[in-house]
Coordinates of C-alpha atoms in Angstrom, one line a residue:
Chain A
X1 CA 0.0 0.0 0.0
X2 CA 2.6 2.8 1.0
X3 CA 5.0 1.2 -2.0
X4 CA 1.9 2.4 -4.2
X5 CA 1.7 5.4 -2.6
X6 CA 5.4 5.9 -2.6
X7 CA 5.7 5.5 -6.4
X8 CA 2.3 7.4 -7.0
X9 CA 4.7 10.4 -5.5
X10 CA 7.6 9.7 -7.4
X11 CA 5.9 9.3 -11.1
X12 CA 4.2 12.5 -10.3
X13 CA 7.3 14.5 -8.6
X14 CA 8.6 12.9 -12.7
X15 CA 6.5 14.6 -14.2
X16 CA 6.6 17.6 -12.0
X17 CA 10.3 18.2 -12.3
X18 CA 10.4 17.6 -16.5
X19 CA 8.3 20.3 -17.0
X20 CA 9.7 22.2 -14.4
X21 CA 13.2 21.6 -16.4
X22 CA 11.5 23.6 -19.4
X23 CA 11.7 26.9 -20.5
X24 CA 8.6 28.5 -19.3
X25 CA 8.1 30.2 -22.9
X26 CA 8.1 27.3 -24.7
X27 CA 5.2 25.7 -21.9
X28 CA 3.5 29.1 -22.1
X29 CA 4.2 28.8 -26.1
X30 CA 2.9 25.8 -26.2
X31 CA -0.1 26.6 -23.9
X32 CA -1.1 29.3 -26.5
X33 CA -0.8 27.0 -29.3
X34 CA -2.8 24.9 -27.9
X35 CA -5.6 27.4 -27.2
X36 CA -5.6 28.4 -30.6
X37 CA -6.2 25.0 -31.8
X38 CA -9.3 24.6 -29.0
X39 CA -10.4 28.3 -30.6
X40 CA -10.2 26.8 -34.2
X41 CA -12.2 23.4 -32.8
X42 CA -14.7 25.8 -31.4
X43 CA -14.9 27.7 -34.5
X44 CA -15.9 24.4 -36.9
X45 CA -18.3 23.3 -34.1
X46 CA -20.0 26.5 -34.3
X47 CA -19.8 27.3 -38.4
X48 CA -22.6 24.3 -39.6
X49 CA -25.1 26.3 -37.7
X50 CA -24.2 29.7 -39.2
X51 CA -23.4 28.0 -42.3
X52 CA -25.6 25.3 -42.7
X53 CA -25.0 25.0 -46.7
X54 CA -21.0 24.8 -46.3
X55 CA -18.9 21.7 -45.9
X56 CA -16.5 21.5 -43.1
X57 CA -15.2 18.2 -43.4
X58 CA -12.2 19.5 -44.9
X59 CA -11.5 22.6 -42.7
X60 CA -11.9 19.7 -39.5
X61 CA -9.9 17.0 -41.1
X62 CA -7.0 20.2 -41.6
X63 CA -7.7 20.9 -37.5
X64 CA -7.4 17.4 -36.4
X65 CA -4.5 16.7 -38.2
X66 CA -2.7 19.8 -36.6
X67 CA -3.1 17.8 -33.0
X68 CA -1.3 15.3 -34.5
X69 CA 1.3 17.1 -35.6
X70 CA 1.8 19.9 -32.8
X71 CA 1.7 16.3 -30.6
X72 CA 4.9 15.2 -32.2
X73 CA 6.5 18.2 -32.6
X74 CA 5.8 19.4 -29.1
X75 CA 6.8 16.4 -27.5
X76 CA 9.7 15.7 -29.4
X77 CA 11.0 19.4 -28.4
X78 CA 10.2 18.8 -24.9
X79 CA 12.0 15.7 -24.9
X80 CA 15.5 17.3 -26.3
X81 CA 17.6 17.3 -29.3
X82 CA 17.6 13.4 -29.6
X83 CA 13.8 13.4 -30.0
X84 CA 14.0 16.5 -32.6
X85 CA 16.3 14.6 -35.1
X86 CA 14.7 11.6 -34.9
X87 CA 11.9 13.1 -35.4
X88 CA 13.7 15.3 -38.3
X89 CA 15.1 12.5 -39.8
X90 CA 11.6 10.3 -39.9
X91 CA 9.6 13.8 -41.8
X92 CA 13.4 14.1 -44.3
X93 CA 12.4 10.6 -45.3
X94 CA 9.1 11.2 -46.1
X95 CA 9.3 14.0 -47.7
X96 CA 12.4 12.8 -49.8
X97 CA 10.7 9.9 -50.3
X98 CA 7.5 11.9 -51.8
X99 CA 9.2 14.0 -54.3
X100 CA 11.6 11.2 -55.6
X101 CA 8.5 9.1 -56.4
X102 CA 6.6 12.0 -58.2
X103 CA 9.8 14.1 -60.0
X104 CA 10.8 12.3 -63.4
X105 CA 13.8 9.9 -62.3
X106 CA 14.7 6.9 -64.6
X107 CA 14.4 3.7 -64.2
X108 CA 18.1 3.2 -64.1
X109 CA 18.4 5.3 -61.4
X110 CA 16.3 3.2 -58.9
X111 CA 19.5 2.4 -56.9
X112 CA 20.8 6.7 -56.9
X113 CA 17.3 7.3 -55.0
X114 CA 18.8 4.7 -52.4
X115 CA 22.0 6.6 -52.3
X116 CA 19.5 9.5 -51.5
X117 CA 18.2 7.8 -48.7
X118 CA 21.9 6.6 -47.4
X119 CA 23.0 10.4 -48.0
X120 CA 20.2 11.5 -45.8
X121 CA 21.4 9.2 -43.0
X122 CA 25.5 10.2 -42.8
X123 CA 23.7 14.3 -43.0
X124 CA 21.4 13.3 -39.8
X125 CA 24.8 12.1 -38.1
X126 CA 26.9 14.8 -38.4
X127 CA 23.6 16.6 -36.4
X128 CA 24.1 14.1 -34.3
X129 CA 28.0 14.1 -33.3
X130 CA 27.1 17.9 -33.5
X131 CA 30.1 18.7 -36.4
X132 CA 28.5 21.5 -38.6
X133 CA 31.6 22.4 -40.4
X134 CA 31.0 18.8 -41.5
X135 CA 27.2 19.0 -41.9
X136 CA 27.6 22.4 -44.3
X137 CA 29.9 21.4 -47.2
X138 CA 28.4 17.2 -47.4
X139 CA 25.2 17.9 -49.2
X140 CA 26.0 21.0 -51.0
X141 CA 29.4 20.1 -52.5
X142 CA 30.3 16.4 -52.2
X143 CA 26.6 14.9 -52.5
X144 CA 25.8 17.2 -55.4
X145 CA 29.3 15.6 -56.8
X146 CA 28.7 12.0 -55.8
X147 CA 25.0 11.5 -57.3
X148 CA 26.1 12.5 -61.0
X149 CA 28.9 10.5 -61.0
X150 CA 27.3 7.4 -59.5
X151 CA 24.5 8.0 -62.5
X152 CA 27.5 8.3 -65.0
X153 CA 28.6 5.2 -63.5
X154 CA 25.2 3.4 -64.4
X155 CA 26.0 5.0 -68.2
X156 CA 22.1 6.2 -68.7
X157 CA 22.9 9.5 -70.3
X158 CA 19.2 10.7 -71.9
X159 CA 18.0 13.1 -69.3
X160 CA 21.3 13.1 -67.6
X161 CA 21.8 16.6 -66.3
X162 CA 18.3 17.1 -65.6
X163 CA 17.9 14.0 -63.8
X164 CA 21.2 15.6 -61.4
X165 CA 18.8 18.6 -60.8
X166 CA 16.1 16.9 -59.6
X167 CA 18.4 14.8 -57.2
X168 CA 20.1 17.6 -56.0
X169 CA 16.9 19.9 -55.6
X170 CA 15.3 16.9 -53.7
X171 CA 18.1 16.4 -50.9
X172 CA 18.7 20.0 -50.4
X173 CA 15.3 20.9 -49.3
X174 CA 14.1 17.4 -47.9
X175 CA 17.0 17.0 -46.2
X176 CA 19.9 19.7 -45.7
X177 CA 17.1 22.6 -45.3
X178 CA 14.9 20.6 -43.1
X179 CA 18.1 19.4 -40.8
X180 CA 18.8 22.8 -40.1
X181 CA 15.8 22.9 -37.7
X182 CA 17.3 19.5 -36.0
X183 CA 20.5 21.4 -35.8
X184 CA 19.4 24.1 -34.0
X185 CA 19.1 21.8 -30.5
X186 CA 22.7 21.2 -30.7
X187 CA 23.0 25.0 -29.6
X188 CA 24.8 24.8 -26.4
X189 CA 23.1 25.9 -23.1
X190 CA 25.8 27.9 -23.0
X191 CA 25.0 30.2 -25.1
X192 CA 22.5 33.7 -24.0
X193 CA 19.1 32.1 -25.1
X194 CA 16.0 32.9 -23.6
X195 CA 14.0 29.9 -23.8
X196 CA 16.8 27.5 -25.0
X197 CA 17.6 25.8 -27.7
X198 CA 13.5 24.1 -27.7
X199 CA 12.5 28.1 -28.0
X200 CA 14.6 28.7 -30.9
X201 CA 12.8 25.7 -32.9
X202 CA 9.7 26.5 -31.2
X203 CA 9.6 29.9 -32.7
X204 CA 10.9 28.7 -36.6
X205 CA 7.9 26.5 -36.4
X206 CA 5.4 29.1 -34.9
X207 CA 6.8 31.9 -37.5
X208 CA 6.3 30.2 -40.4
X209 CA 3.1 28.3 -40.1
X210 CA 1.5 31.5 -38.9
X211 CA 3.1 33.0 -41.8
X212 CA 1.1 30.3 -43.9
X213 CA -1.5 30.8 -42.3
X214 CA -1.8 35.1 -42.1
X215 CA -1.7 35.1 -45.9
X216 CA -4.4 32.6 -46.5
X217 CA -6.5 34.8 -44.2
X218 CA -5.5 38.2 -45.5
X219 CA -5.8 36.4 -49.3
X220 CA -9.7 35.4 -48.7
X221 CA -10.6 38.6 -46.6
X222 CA -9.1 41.0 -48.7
X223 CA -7.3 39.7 -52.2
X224 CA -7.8 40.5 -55.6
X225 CA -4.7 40.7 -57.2
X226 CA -3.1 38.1 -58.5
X227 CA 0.5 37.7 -57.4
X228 CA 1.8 34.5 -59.5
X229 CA -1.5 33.0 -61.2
X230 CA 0.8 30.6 -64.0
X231 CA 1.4 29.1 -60.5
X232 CA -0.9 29.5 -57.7
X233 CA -3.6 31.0 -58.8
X234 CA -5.6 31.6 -55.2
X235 CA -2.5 33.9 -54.0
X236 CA -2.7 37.5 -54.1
X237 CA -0.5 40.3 -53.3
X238 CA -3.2 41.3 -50.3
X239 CA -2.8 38.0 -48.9
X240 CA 1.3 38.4 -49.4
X241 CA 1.3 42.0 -48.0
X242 CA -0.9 41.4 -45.4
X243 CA 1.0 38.0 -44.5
X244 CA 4.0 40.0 -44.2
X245 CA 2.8 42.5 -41.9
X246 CA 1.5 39.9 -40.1
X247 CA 4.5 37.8 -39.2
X248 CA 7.0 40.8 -39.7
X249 CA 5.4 42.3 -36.9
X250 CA 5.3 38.6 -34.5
X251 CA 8.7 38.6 -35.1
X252 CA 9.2 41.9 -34.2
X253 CA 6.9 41.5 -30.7
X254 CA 7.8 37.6 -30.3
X255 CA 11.0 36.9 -31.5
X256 CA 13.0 38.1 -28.1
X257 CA 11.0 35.8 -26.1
X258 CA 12.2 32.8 -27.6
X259 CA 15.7 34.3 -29.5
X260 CA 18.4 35.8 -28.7
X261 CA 17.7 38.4 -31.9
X262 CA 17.3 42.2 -31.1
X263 CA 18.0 45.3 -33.4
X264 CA 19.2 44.7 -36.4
X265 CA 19.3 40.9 -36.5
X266 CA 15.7 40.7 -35.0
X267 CA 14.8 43.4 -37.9
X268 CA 16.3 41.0 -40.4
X269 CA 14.6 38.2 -39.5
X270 CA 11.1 40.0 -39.9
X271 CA 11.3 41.5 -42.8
X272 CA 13.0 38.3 -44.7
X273 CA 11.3 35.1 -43.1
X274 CA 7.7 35.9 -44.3
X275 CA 9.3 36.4 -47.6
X276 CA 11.0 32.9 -47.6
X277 CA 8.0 31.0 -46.5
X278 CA 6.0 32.4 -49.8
X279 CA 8.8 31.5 -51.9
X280 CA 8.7 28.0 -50.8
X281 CA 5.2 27.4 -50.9
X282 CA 5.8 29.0 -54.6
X283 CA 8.3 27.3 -55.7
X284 CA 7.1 23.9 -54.8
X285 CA 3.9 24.9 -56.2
X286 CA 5.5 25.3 -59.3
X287 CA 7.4 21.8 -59.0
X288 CA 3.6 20.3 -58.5
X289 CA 2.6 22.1 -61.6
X290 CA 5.1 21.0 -63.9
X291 CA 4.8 17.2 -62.6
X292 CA 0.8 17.6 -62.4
X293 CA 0.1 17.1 -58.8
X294 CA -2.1 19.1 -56.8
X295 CA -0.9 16.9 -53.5
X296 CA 2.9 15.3 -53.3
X297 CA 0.3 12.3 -51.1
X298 CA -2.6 12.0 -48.8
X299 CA -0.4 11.1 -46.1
X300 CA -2.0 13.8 -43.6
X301 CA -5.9 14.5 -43.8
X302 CA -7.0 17.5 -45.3
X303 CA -3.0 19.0 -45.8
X304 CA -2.3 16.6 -48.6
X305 CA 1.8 15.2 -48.6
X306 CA 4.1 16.1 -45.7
X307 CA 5.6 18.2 -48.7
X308 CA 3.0 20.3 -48.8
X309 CA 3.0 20.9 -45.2
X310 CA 6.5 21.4 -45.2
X311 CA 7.1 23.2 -48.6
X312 CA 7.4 26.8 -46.7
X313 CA 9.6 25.3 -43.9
X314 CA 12.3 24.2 -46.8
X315 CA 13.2 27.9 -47.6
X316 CA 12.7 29.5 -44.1
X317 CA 14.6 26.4 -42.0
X318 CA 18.2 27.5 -43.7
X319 CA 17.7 31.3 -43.6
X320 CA 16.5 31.3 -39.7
X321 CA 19.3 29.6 -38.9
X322 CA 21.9 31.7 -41.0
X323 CA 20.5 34.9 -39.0
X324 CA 21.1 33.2 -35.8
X325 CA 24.3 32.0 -36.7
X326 CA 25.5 35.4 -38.0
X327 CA 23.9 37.7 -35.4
X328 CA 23.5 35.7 -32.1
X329 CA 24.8 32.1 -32.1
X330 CA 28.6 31.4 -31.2
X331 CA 28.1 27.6 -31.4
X332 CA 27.5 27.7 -35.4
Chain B
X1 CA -3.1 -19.5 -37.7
X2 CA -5.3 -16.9 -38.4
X3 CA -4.7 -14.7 -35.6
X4 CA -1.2 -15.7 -35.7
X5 CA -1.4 -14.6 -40.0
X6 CA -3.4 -11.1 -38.6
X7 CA -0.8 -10.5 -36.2
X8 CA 2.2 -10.8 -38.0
X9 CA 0.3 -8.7 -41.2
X10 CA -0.6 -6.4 -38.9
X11 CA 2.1 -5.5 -36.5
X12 CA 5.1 -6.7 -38.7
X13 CA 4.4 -6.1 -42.7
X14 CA 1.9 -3.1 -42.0
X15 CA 4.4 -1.1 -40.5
X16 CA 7.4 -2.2 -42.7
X17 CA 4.6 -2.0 -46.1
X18 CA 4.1 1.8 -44.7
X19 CA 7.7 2.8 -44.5
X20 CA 8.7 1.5 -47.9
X21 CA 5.3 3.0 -50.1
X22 CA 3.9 5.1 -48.0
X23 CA 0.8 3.2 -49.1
X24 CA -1.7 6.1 -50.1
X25 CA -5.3 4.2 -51.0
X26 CA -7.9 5.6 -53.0
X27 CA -11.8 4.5 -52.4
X28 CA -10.4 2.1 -49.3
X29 CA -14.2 1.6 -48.6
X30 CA -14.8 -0.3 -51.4
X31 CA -13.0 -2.8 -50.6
X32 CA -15.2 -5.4 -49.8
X33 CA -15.1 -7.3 -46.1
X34 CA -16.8 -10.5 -46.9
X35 CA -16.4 -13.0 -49.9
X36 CA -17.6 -14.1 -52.2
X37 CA -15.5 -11.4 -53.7
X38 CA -12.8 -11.0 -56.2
X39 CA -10.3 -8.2 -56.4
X40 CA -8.7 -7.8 -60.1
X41 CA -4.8 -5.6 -59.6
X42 CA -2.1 -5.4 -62.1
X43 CA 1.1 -7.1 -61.2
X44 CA 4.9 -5.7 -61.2
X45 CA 6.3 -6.6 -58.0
X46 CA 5.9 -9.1 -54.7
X47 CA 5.3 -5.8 -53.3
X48 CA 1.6 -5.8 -55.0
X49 CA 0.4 -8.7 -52.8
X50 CA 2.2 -7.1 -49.5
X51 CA 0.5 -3.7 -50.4
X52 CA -2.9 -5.3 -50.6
X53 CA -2.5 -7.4 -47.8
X54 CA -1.3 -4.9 -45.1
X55 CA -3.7 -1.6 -46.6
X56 CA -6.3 -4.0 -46.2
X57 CA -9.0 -3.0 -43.5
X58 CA -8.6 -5.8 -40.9
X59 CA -12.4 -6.6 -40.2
X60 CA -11.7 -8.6 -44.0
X61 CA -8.0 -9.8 -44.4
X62 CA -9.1 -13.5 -42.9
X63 CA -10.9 -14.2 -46.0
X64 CA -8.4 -12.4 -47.8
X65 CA -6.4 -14.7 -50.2
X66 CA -3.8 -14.3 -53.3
X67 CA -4.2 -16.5 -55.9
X68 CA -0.5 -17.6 -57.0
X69 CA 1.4 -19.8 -59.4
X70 CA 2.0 -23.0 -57.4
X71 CA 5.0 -24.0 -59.2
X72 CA 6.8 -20.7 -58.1
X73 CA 5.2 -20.4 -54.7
X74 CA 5.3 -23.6 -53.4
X75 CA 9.1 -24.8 -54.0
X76 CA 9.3 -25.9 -50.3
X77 CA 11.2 -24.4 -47.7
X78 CA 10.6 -21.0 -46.2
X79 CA 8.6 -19.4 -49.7
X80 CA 6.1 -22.7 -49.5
X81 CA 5.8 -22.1 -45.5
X82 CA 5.5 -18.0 -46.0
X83 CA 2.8 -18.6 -48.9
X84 CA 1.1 -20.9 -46.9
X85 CA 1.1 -19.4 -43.4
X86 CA 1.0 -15.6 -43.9
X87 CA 0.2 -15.0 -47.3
X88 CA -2.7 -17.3 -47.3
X89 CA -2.7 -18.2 -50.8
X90 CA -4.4 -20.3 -53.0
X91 CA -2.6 -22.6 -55.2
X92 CA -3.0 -22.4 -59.3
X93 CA -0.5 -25.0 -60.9
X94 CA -0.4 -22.7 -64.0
X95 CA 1.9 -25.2 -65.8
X96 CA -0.7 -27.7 -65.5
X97 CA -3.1 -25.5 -67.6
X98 CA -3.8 -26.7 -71.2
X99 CA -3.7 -30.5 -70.3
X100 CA -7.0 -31.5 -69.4
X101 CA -6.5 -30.4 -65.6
X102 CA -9.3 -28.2 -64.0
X103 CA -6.2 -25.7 -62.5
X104 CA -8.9 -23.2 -61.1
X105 CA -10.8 -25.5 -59.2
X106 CA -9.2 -24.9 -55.2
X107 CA -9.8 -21.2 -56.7
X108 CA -13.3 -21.6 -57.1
X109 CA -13.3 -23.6 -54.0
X110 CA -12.2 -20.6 -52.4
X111 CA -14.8 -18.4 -53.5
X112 CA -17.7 -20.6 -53.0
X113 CA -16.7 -21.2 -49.0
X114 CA -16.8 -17.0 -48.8
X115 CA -13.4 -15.8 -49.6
X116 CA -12.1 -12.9 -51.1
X117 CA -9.8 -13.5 -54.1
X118 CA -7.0 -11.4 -55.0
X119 CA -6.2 -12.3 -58.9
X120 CA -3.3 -10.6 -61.4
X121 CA -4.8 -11.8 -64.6
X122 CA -1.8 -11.0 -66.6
X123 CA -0.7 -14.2 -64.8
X124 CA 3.0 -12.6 -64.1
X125 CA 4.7 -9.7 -63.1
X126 CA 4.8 -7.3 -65.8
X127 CA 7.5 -4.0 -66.1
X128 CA 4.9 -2.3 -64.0
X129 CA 3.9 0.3 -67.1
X130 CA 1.8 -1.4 -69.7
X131 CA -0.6 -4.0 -68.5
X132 CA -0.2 -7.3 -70.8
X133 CA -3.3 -9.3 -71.9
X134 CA -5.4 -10.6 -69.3
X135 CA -5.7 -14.4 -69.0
X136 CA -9.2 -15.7 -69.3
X137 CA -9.3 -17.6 -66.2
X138 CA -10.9 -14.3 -64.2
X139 CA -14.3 -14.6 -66.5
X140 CA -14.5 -18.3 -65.6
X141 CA -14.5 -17.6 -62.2
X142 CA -17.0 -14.8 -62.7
X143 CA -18.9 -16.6 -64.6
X144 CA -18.9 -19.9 -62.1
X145 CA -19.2 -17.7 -59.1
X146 CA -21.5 -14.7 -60.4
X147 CA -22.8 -13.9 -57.2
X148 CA -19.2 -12.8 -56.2
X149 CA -18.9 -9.0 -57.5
X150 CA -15.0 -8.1 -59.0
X151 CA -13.4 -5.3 -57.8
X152 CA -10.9 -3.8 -60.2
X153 CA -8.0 -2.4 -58.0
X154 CA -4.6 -0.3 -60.1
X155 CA -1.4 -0.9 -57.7
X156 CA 0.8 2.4 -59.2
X157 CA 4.4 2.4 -58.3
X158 CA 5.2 -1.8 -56.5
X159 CA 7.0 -2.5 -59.2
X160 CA 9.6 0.6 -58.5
X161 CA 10.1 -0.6 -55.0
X162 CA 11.1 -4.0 -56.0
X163 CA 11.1 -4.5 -60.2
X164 CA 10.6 -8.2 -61.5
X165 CA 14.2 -9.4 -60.7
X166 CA 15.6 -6.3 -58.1
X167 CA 17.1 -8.1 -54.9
X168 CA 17.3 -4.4 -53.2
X169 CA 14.0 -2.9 -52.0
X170 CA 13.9 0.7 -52.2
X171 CA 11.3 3.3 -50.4
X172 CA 9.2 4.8 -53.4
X173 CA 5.7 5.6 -52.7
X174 CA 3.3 3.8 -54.2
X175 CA -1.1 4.5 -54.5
X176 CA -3.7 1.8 -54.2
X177 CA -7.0 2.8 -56.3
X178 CA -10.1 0.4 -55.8
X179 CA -12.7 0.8 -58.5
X180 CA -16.5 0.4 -58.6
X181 CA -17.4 -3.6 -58.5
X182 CA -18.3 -5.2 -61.9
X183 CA -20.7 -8.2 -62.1
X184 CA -20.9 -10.9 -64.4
X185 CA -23.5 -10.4 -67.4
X186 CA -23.1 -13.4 -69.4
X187 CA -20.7 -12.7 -71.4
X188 CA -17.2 -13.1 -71.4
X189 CA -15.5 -10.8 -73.9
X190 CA -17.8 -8.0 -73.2
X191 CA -16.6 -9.0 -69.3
X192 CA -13.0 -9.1 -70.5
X193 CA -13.7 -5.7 -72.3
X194 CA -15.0 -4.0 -69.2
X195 CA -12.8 -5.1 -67.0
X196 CA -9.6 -4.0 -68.8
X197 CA -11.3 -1.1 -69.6
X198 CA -12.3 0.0 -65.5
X199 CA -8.4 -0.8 -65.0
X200 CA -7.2 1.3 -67.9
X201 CA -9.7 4.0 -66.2
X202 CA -8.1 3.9 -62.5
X203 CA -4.4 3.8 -64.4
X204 CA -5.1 7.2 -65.7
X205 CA -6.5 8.2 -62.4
X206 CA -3.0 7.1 -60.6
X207 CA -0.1 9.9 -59.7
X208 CA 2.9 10.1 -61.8
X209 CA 4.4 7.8 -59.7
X210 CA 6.1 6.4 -62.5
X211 CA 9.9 6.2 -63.9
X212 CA 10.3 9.3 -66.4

């Protein structure tokens, strides 16, 4: 009876001192998130009856998906840097795994998308013995000199320097850009952050899904110009405008809770993040287009392919971390 | 052995099926969850039968079963043991057909106690872009078993992850797309004829998940 009672204590003193070991932002972070989410649920519960005509099914399937996903994400940060590139590693394959099964790649090259997948394994290990001078020149120089000469190797030349494009264009984004964010938990606690190295991610995340999700409001409030129809054609320059006011000004407000950034870095950061996260939801968009996709799968209900979740993140992962690196970060 | 065939589908080639195709399904609910019933796929890979198998809603895989060429299935050892065990197929001595011997009849045996039939009638793996001709043994059984309703079903992408002949798998996502069930009328070339037709129809309904 007391041994119960005794371990009753000690799973909840556990749990008491793990969240205690946290970075109050990123539980208050979190906590706000987390409202939000309850807000949107309200929201759908509400809309049928003001509505009746509409269907929700989508706009609920989008909402329950985003527990799922702010589940893993959140617990993994909480959890430490181990969980974050495991957890990095797991959405690199999938979304390297997506866009080498829909881009045009030969049947001789069957083999050169498992050298992807190998390539994506030694990049998730130098994350993991924490060696970025290692981690910056593997993909970008020797990768993108490897792949082409392993396909010269094979001797299938139609299609030959495209075909390197399209390798090298899938494991930069899928995997260098999106290892960035894993990277960022190897910053020391040594370092001057205000909600450690979980706060930094935290905020990347935060920034440029609300980004993604500011224009689409400002876009079906207010647009009417066309920004890039050949491409997207739902995206306006009211939606990009107002998107970038949006986030530009979080950043502004919300970026010294959970970075280091102030002044100029912090200004940096505002103005160019929201203008990343459009270009990559653009420029994937226009990578769907030319294959004829609307969706890169149906892994994730009502959000399409883990590459269309993650299409902003590809372009705003590398430059977040490049400002921190420059302005505030020691480590890197 | 049925549980034990569940289990290991379940817990052991569901997850590994997911990691290597990703194993996006179209019209899942179609899929029917009692037999008589018999499912019509294109063939490219091993990976086709796996894929069916493990995206296959639980409440029906026990009456699931693969029809399979006994000679290649059924060499003894740990394939024969596989085939029988966890696969769950049923045995078509293909090189028996032609000489007098009834080579459909534990198929039909099959359908008639309530399973569901999984049949590639192109009768082997193909390059996993053009379908070949269809064998005619899938209007037999429609026509011997017309209560049973076939359900066309394109498997786009299997034979990427392991081609006719590839020792290496590799991760490639693949889509499952289950037509509208087709009944026997009667007739078999106007059967034939619809049938290759529905599959051509879900083909140009798959993703470009196909080598350039």
């Amino acid at each position: 009876m007391l041994g119960a009672v005794d371990r009753g204590i000690f799973g909840m003193d556990a749990i008491t001192a793990f969240f205690a070991a946290q970075p109050p932002a990123v539980l208050w972070g979190l906590g706000v998130v987390l409202g939000v989410l309850t807000l949107a649920v309200a929201v759908t519960a509400v809309l049928p009856a003001l509505k009746p005509a509409g269907d929700f099914t989508n706009l609920r399937q989008r909402i329950s998906s985003w527990w799922v996903m702010i589940a893993l994400l959140a617990g993994a940060l909480l959890i430490g840097w181990q969980a974050v590139t495991a957890l990095f590693l797991v959405i690199s394959f999938i979304a390297l795994r997506e866009f080498l099964s829909l881009a045009p790649v030969r049947r001789e090259d069957r083999l050169i998308v498992l050298a992807a997948f190998v390539a994506m394994l030694i990049n998730y290990l130098f994350i993991v013995i924490d060696d970025y001078g290692l981690y910056r020149v593997f993909i970008p120089t020797y990768v993108f000199l490897i792949i082409p000469f392993l396909m010269a190797c094979i001797g299938q030349t139609r299609a030959f320097l495209a075909t390197t494009a399209t390798f090298h264009w899938a494991i930069v984004t899928c995997v260098y850009n999106l290892g960035y964010i894993a990277f960022l938990m190897r910053t020391p606690a040594s370092e001057a952050l205000p909600a450690g190295a979980a706060g930094l991610v935290f905020f990347l995340l935060v920034a440029t899904e609300a980004n993604d999700v500011a224009q689409y409001i400002w876009g079906k409030l207010f647009g009417r110009r066309k920004i890039v129809p050949k491409v997207s054609p739902n995206k306006t320059w009211e939606g990009f405008l107002g998107g970038w006011l949006t986030t530009g000004l979080l950043i502004w407000f919300v970026g010294p809770v959970f970075t280091p950034l102030s002044g100029i870095g912090l200004a940096v950061l505002a103005i160019f993040l929201p203008v990343a996260g459009f270009a990559g939801d653009v420029t994937m968009s226009a990578i769907k287009r030319d294959i004829g996709v609307k969706d890169t799968s149906a892994l994730i209900p009502g959000h399409g392919g883990l590459l269309d979740r993650a299409d902003s993140l590809t372009f705003t992962a590398p430059l977040y971390f490049h400002i921190l690196a420059y302005f505030a970060l020691g480590h890197f | 052995m049925r549980l034990f065939r569940r289990l290991v589908l379940v817990l052991i080639a569901r997850p590994i099926a997911r990691i290597f195709t990703g194993a996006d399904i179209v019209g899942r609910e179609r899929l029917p969850l009692k037999g008589p019933a018999i499912l019509v796929a294109n063939h490219a890979s091993h990976v086709d039968t796996i894929l069916m198998l493990t995206l296959y809603p639980s409440k029906g895989l026990d009456r699931v079963r693969p029809a399979a060429a006994a000679d290649y299935f059924l060499r003894g050892g740990l394939i024969s043991w596989l085939s029988n065990t966890i696969i769950g197929i049923v045995p078509v001595a293909r090189d028996k057909a032609g000489a007098g011997v009834d080579v459909l009849a534990p198929v039909r045996e099959a359908l008639k106690a309530g399973d569901i039939i999984l049949i590639f009638p192109e009768g082997t793996r193909g390059d996993g872009e053009a379908m070949s001709d269809f064998k005619s043994g899938v209007a037999r059984l429609a026509a011997d078993v017309p209560e049973a309703p076939v359900i066309p079903v394109w498997l786009q992408g299997a034979g990427r992850v392991l081609p006719k002949g590839g020792v290496v798998p590799v991760p490639m996502n693949c889509t499952v797309l289950v037509g509208e069930p087709l009944h026997w009328q009667g007739d078999k070339t106007t059967f034939m004829t619809e049938l290759r037709q529905r599959m051509e129809d879900l083909h140009a309904k798959a993703p470009p998940q196909r080598w350039a």
